[in-house]
Coordinates of N, CA and C in Angstrom, one line a residue:
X18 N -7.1 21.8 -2.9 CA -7.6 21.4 -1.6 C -7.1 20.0 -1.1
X19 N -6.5 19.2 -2.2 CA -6.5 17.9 -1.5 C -5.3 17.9 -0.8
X20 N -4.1 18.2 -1.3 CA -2.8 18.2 -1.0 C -2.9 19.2 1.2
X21 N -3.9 19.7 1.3 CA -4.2 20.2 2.2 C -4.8 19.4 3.1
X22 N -6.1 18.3 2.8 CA -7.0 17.7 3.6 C -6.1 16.7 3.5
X23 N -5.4 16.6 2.4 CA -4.5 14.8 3.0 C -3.4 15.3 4.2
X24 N -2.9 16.4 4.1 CA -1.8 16.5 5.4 C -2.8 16.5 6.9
X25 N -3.9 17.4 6.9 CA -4.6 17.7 8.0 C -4.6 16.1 8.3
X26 N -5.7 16.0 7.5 CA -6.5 14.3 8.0 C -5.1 13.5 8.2
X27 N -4.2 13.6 7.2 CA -3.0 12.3 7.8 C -2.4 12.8 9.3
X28 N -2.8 13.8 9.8 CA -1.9 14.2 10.8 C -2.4 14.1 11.8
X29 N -4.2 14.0 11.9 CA -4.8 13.7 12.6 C -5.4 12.7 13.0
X30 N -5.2 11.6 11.8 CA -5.4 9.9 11.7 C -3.7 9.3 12.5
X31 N -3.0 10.2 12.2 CA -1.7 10.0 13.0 C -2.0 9.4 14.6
X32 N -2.4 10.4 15.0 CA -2.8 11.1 16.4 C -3.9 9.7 17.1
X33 N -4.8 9.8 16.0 CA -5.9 8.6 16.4 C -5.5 7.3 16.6
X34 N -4.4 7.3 15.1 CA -4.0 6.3 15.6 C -2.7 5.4 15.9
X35 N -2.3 6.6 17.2 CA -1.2 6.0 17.7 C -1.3 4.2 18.7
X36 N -2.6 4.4 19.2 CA -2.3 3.4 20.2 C -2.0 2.2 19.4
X37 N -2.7 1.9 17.8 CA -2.3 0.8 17.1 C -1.3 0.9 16.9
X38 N -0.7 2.2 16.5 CA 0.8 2.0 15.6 C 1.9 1.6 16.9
X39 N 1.5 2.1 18.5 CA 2.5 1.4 19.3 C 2.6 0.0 19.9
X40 N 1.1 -0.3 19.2 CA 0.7 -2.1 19.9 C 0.9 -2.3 18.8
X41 N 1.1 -2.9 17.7 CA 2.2 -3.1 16.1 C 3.7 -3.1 16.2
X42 N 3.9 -2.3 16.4 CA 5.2 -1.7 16.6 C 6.1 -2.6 17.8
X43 N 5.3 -2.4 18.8 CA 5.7 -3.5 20.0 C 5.5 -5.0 19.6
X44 N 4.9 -5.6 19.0 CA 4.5 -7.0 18.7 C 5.6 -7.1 17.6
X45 N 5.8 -6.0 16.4 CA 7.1 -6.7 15.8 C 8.4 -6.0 16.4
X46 N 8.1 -5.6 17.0 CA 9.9 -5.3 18.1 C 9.9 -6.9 19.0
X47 N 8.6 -7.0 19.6 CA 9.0 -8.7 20.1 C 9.0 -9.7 19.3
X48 N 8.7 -9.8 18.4 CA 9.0 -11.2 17.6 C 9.9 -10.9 16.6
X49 N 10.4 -9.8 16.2 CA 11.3 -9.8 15.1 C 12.6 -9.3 15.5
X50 N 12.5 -8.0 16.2 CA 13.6 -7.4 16.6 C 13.5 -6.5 15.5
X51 N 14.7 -5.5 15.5 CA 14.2 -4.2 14.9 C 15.4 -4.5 13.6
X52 N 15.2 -3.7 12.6 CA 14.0 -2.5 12.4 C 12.6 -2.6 12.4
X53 N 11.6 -1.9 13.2 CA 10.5 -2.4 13.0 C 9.8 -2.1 11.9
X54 N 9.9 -1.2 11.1 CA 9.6 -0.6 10.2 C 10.4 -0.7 8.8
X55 N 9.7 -1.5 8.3 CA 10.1 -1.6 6.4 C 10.3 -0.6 5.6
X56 N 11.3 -0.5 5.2 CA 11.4 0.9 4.4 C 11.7 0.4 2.6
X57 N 11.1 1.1 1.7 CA 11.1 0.3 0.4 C 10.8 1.6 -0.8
X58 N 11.8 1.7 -1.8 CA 11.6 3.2 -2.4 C 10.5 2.3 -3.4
X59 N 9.5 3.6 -3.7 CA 8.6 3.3 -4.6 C 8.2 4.7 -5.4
X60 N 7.8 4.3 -6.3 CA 7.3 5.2 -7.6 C 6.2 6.2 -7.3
X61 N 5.9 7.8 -7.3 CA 5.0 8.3 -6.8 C 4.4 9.2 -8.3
X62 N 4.1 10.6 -7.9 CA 3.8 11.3 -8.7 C 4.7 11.9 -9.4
X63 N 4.3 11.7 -10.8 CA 5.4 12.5 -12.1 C 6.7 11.3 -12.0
X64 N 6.4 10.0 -11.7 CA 7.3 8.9 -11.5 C 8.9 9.2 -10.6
X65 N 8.6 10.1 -9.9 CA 9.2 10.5 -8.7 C 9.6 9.4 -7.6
X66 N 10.9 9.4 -7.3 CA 10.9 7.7 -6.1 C 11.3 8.4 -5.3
X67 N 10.2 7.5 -4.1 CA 10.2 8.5 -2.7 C 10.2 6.8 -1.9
X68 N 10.5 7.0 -0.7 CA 10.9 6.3 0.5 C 9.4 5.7 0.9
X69 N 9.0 4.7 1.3 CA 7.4 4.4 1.6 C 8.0 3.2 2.9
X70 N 7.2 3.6 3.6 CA 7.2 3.3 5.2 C 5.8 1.8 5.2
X71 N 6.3 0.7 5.9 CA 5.1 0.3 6.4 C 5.9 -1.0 7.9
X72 N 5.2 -1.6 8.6 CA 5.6 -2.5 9.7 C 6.1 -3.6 8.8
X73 N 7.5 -4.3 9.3 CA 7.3 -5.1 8.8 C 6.8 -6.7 8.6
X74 N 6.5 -7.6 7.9 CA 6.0 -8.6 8.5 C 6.4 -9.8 8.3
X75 N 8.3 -9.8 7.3 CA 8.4 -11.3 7.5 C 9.7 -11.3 8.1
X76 N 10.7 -12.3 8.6 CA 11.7 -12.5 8.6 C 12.6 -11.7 8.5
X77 N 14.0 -11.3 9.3 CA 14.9 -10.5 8.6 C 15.6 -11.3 7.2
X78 N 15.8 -12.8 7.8 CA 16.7 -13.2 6.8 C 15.6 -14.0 6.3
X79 N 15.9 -13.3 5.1 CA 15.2 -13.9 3.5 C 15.9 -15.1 2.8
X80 N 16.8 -15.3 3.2 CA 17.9 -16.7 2.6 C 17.0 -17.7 3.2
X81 N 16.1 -17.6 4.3 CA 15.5 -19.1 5.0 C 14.2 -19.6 4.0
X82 N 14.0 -18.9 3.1 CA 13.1 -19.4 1.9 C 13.6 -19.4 0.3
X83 N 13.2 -19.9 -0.3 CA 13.8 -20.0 -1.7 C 13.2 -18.5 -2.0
X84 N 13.7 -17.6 -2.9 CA 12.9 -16.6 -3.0 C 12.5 -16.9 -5.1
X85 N 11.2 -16.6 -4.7 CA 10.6 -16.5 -6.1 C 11.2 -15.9 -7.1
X86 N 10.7 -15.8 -8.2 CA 11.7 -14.7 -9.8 C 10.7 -14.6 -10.4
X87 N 11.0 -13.1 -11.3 CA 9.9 -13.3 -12.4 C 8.6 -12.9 -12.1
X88 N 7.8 -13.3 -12.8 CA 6.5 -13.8 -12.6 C 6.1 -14.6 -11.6
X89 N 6.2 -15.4 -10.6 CA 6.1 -16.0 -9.8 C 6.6 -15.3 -8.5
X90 N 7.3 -15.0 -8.6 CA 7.3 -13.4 -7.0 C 6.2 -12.5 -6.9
X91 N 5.7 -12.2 -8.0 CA 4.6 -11.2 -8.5 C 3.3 -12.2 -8.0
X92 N 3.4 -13.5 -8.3 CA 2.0 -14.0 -7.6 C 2.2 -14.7 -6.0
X93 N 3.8 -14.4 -5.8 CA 3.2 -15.5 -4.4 C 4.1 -14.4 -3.1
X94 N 4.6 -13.5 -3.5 CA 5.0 -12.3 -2.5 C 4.2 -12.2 -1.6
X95 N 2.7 -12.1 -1.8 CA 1.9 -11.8 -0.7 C 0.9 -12.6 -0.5
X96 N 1.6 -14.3 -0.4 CA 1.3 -15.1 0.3 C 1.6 -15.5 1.6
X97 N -0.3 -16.1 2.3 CA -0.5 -16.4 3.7 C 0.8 -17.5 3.5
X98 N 1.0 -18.0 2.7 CA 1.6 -19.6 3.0 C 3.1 -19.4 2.8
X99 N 3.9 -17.8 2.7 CA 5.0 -18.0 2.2 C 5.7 -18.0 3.8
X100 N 6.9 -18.9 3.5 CA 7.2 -19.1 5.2 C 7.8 -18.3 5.3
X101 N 8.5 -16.5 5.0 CA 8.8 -15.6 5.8 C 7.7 -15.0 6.7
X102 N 6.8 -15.5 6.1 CA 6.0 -14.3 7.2 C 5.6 -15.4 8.4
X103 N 5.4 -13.9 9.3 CA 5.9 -14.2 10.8 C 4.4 -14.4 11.3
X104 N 3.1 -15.3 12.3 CA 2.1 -14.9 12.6 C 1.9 -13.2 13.1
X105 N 2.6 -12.3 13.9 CA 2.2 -11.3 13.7 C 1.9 -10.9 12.5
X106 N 3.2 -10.9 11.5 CA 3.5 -10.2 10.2 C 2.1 -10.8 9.6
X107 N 1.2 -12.1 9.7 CA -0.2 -12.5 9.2 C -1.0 -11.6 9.5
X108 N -1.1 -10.9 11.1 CA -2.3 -10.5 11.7 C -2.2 -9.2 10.8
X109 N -0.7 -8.3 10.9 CA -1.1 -7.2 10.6 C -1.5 -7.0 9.1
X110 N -0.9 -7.7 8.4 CA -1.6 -8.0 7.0 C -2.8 -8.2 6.7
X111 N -3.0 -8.7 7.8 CA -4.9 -9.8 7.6 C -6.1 -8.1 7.6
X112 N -5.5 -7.2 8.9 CA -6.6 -6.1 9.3 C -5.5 -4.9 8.8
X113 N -4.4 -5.3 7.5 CA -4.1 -3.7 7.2 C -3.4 -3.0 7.9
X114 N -2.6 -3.4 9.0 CA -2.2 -2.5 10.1 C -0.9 -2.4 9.7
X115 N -0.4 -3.0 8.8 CA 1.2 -3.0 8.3 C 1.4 -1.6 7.4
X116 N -0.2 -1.0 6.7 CA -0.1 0.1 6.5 C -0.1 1.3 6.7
X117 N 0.2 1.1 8.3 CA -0.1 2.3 8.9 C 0.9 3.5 9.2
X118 N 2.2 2.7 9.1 CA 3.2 3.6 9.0 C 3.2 4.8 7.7
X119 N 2.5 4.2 6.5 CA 2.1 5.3 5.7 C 1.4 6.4 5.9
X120 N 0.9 6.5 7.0 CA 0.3 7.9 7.4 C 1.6 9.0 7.4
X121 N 2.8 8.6 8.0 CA 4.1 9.6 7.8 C 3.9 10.2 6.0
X122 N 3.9 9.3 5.3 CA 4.0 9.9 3.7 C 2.7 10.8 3.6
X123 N 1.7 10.2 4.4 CA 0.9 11.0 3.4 C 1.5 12.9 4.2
X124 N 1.4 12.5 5.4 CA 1.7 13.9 6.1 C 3.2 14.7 5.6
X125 N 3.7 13.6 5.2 CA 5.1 14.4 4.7 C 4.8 14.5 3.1
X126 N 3.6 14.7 2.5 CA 3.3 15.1 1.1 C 3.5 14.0 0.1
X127 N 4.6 12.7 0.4 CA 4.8 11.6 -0.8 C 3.7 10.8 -1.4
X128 N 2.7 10.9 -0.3 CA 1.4 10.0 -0.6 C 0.1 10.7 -0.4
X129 N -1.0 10.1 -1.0 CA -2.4 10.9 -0.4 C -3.0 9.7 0.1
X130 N -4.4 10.1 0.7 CA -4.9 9.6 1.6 C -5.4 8.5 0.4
X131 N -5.6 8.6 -0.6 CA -6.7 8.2 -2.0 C -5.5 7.8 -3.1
X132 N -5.4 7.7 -3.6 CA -5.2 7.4 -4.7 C -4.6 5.9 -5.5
X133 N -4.0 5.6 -6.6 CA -3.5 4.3 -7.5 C -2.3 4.0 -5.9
X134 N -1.9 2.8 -5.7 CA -1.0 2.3 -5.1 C 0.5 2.3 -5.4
X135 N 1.5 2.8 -5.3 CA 2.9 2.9 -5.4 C 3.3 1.4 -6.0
X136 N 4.1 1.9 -6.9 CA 4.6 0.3 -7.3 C 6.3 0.3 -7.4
X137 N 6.7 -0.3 -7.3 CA 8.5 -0.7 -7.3 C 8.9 -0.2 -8.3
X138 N 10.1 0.1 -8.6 CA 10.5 0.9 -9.7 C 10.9 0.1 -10.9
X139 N 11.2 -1.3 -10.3 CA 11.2 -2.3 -11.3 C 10.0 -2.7 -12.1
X140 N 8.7 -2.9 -11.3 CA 7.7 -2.9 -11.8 C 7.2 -2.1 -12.9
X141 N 7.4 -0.5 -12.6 CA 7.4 0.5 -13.7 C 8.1 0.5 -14.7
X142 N 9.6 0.1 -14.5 CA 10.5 0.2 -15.8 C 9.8 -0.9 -16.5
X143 N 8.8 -1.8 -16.3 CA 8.2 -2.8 -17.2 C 7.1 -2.2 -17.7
X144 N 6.2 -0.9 -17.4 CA 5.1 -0.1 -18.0 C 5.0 0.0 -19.4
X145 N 3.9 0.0 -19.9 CA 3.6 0.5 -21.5 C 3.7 1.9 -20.8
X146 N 3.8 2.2 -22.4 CA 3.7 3.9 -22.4 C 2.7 4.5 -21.3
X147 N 0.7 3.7 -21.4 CA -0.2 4.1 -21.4 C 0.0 4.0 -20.0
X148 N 0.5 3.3 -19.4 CA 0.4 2.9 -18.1 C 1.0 4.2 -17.1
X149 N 1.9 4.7 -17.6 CA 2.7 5.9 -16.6 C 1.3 7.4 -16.5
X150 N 0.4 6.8 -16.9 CA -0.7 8.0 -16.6 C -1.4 7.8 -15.3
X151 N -0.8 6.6 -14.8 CA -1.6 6.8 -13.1 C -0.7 7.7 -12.1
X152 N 0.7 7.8 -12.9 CA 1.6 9.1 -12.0 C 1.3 10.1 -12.1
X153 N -0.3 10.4 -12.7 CA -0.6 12.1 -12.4 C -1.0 12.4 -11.4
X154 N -1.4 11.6 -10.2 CA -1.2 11.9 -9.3 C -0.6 11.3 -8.1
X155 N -0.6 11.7 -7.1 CA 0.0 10.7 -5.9 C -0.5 9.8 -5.5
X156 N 0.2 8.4 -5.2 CA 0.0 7.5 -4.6 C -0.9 7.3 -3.3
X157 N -1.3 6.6 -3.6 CA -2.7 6.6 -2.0 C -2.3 5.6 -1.0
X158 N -2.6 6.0 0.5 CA -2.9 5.0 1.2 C -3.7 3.8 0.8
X159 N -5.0 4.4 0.3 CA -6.2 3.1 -0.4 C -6.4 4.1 -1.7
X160 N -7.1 3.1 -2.1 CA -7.6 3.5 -2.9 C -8.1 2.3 -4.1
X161 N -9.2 3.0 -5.3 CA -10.2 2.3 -6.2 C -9.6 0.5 -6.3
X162 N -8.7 0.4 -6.2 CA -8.5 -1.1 -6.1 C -8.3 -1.6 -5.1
X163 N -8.5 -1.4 -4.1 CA -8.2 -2.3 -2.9 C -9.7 -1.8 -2.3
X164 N -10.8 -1.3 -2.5 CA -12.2 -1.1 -2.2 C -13.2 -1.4 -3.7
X165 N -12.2 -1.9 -4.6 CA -13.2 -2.6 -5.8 C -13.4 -4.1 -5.8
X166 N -14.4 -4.6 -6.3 CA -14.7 -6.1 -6.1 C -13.8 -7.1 -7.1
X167 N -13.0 -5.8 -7.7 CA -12.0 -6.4 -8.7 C -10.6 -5.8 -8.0
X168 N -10.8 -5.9 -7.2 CA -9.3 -5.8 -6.2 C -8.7 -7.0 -5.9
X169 N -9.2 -8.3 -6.5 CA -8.7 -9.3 -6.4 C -7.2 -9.6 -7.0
X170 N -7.5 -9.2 -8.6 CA -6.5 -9.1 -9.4 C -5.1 -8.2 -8.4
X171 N -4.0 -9.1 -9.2 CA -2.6 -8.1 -8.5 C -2.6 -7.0 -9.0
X172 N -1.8 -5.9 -8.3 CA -1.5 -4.6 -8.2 C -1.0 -4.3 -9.7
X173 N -0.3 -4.6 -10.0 CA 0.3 -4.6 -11.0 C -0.6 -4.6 -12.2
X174 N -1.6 -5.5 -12.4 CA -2.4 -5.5 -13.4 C -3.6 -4.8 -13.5
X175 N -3.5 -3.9 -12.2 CA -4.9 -3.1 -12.1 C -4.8 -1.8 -12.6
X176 N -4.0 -1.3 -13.5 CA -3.4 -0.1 -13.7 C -5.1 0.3 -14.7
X177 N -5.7 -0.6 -15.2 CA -7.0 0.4 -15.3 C -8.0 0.7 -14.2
X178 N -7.8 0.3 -13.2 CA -8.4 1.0 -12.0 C -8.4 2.3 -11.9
X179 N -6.7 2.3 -11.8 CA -6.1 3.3 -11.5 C -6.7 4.6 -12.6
X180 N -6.9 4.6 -14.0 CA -7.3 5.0 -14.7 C -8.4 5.7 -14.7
X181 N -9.5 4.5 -14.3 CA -10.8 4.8 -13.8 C -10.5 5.7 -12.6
X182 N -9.8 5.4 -11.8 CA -10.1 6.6 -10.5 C -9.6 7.9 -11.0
X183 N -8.2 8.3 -12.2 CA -8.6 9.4 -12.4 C -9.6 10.0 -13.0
X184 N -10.3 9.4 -14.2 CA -11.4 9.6 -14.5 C -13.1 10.2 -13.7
X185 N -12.3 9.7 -11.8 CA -13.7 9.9 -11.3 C -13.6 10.8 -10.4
X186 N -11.6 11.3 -10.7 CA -11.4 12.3 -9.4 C -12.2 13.1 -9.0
X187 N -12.2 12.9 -7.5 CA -13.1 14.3 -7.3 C -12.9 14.4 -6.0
X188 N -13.9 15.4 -4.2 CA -13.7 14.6 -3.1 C -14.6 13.9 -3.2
X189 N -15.5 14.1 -3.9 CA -17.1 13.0 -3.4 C -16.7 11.4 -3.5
X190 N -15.2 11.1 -4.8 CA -14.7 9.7 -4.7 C -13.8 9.6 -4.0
X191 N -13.3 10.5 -3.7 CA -12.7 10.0 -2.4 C -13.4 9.8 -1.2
X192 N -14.0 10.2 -0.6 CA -14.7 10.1 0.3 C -15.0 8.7 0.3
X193 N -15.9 8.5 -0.9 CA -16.6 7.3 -1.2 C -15.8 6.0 -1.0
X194 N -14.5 6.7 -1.7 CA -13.3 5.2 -1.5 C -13.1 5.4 0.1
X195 N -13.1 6.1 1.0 CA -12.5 6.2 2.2 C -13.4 5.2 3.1
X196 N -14.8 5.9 2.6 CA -15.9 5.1 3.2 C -15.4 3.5 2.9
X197 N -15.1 3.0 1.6 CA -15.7 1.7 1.6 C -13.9 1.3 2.6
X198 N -12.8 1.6 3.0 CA -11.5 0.9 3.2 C -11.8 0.3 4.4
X199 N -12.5 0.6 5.0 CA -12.7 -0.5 6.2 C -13.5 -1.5 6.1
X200 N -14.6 -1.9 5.6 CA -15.0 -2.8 5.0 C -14.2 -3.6 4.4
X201 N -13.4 -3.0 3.2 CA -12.7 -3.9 2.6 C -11.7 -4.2 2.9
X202 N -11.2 -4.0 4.2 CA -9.7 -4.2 5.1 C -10.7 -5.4 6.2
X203 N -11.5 -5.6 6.2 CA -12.4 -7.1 7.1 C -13.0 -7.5 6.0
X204 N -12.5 -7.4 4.4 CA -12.6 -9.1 3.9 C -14.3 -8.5 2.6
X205 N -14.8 -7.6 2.9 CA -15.9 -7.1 2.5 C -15.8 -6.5 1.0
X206 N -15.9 -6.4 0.2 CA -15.9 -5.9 -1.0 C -16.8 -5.9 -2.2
X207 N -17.6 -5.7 -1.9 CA -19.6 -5.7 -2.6 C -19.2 -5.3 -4.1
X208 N -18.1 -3.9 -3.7 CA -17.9 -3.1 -5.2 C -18.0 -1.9 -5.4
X209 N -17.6 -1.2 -6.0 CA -17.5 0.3 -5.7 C -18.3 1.1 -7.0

């Protein structure tokens, strides 16, 4: 049933919500110029690399900052303070709206509405063994780490989240994660 309610609901969340995705869309077509839309292959199910969509929010040219390496890209990539990003590219970050273009994946089957977060394929080729068990399923819009109070930690190091959420698969946790993403996209995160 999921692979079903995630296309419905993504196609219907589509629909709802176009008027953000065209007031987004318009604000980085004026301040950036196009493409508006970031395109970036990432790791899905059965470590499958599929195309993932979101607005973009810094700079075209990336040569106007030093760019981080290593370990230190990993901690300051999705920093307020890094000077590619653009004040739009802040807002839509700030309320989540940069992820909205992912509604296309979930509706084109690459992603679900729920699940562990897509990670770069470089990041995977760095995986323990244990770690490639969050590819049993598909990549989520949200999901158990970005609605946990331990969502703090980087993406990368949350791969027992990811764990835990298969462990709790069900829809009753999904729902539950769906419930909490808005809260925790305005800053709220009590804990799940």
């Amino acid at each position: 049933m999921k692979p079903v309610v995630d296309r419905v609901a993504g196609a219907v969340l589509r629909v709802v919500a176009t008027p953000l995705l065209a007031a987004a869309a318009a604000a980085v077509w004026a301040t950036m110029g196009r493409p508006v839309v970031f395109v970036q292959e990432r790791v899905g199910r059965h470590g499958r690399r599929f195309t993932m969509y979101k607005f973009r929010t810094m700079r075209p040219d990336r040569r106007r900052a030093p760019q981080p390496v290593g370990d230190d890209r990993r901690k300051t990539h999705k920093s307020a303070d890094d000077p590619r990003l653009t004040p739009v590219g802040a807002f839509l970050r700030r309320w989540s709206l940069d992820e909205l273009p992912q509604l296309w994946n979930v509706v084109n089957g690459t992603m679900s509405l729920v699940g562990p977060r897509p990670e770069l394929p470089e990041i995977v080729a760095t995986y323990e063994p244990w770690q490639h068990a969050r590819h049993a399923v598909k990549p989520g819009l949200t999901g158990l780490w970005q609605v946990s109070a331990r969502g703090d930690q980087m993406m990368h190091e949350a791969t027992g989240l990811d764990l835990e959420y298969l462990e709790r698969l069900s829809f009753r946790t999904d729902a539950r994660i769906l419930l909490h993403t808005l809260p925790a996209a305005l800053g709220r995160r009590p804990g799940f």
